């Protein structure tokens, strides 16, 4: 070989996720982490999952074979039922089971994006959504977020100027902002969308984790019987409500879209691990999901409240925090003269971790912004962690 | 929305896998299938897998969380050991665990292929390898296969004319041809490769399933300390030796390549289901793998022999069959006036299924060729199936 490896353009120069770079500090003894975007393992319904595993292990022959790419029928049935409970009209055949909703997104990127095509994401947005587009060679255009969600004027301009293939959006308890798109804006967004050929990827991993305020209909529900109906693709996941280790997510979309994603999945992983699908289906059907979810929600409510209280007590308005009504994240802004990326080493030194906001921006980052997760720490850790955060800021 | 969905070019006009189209006939009562490319479920070590599942279920909290994208350390360790046993020098950190080797291939396609880039596959080749390239918008060039493997003159010409990104090859008991690349040709192929910038993807899902003849070193082993060393990417899988439902494959490659594939996997499925990884690691470490594998190999030997005998008794030289030394497949050629695709409906009518060869060609198919799998049928079924095949041919 005479020259370097012949990587495709987006893979020539690579950099890892800035959040993943922090992982090495997580094992520091005594570290309190507000950094990870992970659900709390101590809240998993371990006995319930064990019962499902044990039951499914008695009929292994089928679940140790290849399964249908679309997903096990029994799982697609119960996921369709979950969708119906969320107001989304879906039958078994409208569901594609994926290896986490991450894969659902990636299949869509593959089916829709050719290098140079434009896609819209929010500012800030989920880093793996940005990264997926980068690695596909997409042109990424961002749309701002306000306290009630997507800035629709900006969205309208972006739709007109760039004719994007899709707009990726987490309308409920977004990662990282925690923000929820208001009902009024949901309706306006769909009306706007219907005037274009742009698809909407509604990623809804957190929607079931509402701990305050009134539930809002999903965009997929609101789109029903409107001109935007076929444009909304709904993604969800069991990662935040049951356990991420299952690697089970799903997609609801127009049959033409679903069919392409099935093809893309055939060459990606053939099928999601059938045993994990069987366990998930058994667990969802056991009634334990509905029984256990309130416990997770209550715990997150307490942790979120504890974190907001501790910050409000310790910082006296110096920080601007976005108060979420659910999910796992609090988004914040440091005073204008404080750079979050430069604050982080001081915080790690104090044994508390957070994520600087810069990693969540596809273009120009807000250097004052930062993301806190309240999911992974108990209340004592949260209180102590905020005290350490305070110390780090004082040292800045 | 005014026009159709804005799919990327390779997804605009789609057709499904011709093999998958046959699946609906598999449930016909009494059907004998030589069609599927699947290992026999009755040969899985169910008690062994149950024992591993049961052990791993006692420590669920970790395996229900997200795992490292690279794979669980315990699994990477034992896979590195398996590689070493195959003569491939690999440590834990040279291994990327993937959701089947299918995903390993797909990550490579993504990291290497931009639309219009050329890749080489054999003629015939594994359909999902062809399809993966098609959906990536690749220019696919094929290289013929002889009884001792790849036609090296043709390969040399293709390398020179097309400057391909990679050559995808199943050198041992290929799917579909069952052919094994000879030792002499392995060495020549590597020498040829070293004069170019083309990478070699050595896909080795079947190599452990040798039931006759002498083991050959893998290309990855032979490349060691040669100029082609960095060009060989080794893929393998537990799908054919343990169970496909685990969805566990792996890749051994140069760190620069591995790093890109880790990034691609982060946006694809984050990590392969950690519980399945933990079960696989426990099973491999239990000693049962080494104990059970000979049983699978012996059964396949008997089934292959039974099929070859039945065909040789029933057809008296009318068919040309390629005698494999391992794996799961027998490749055959019908008489020149018989079209395999047109024979199939007659065979299905007689309740026996095979796969016409045409689906295995990226370009001009050989209409006389067909693939038989002896893996999924017992000897009585094989004998009866061959009789039915004979009847179908007679009716043609």
GROMACS .gro file of C-alpha atoms in nm, chain A residues 42 44 46 75 102 156 219 257 292 301 305 311 337 355 358 372 381:
model
   17
   42UNK     CA    1  -3.075   0.138   3.996
   44UNK     CA    2  -3.440  -0.053   3.616
   46UNK     CA    3  -3.442  -0.584   3.747
   75UNK     CA    4  -4.312  -0.711   1.992
  102UNK     CA    5  -3.044   0.553   1.720
  156UNK     CA    6  -3.961   2.870   0.781
  219UNK     CA    7  -4.656   1.559   1.637
  257UNK     CA    8  -4.035   0.493   0.405
  292UNK     CA    9  -4.290   0.037   3.722
  301UNK     CA   10  -3.914   1.441   3.946
  305UNK     CA   11  -3.646   1.931   4.180
  311UNK     CA   12  -2.875   2.553   4.211
  337UNK     CA   13  -1.779   3.575   3.103
  355UNK     CA   14  -2.124   1.851   2.968
  358UNK     CA   15  -2.050   2.328   2.268
  372UNK     CA   16  -2.681   1.867   3.347
  381UNK     CA   17  -2.510   1.332   4.539
   0.00000   0.00000   0.00000
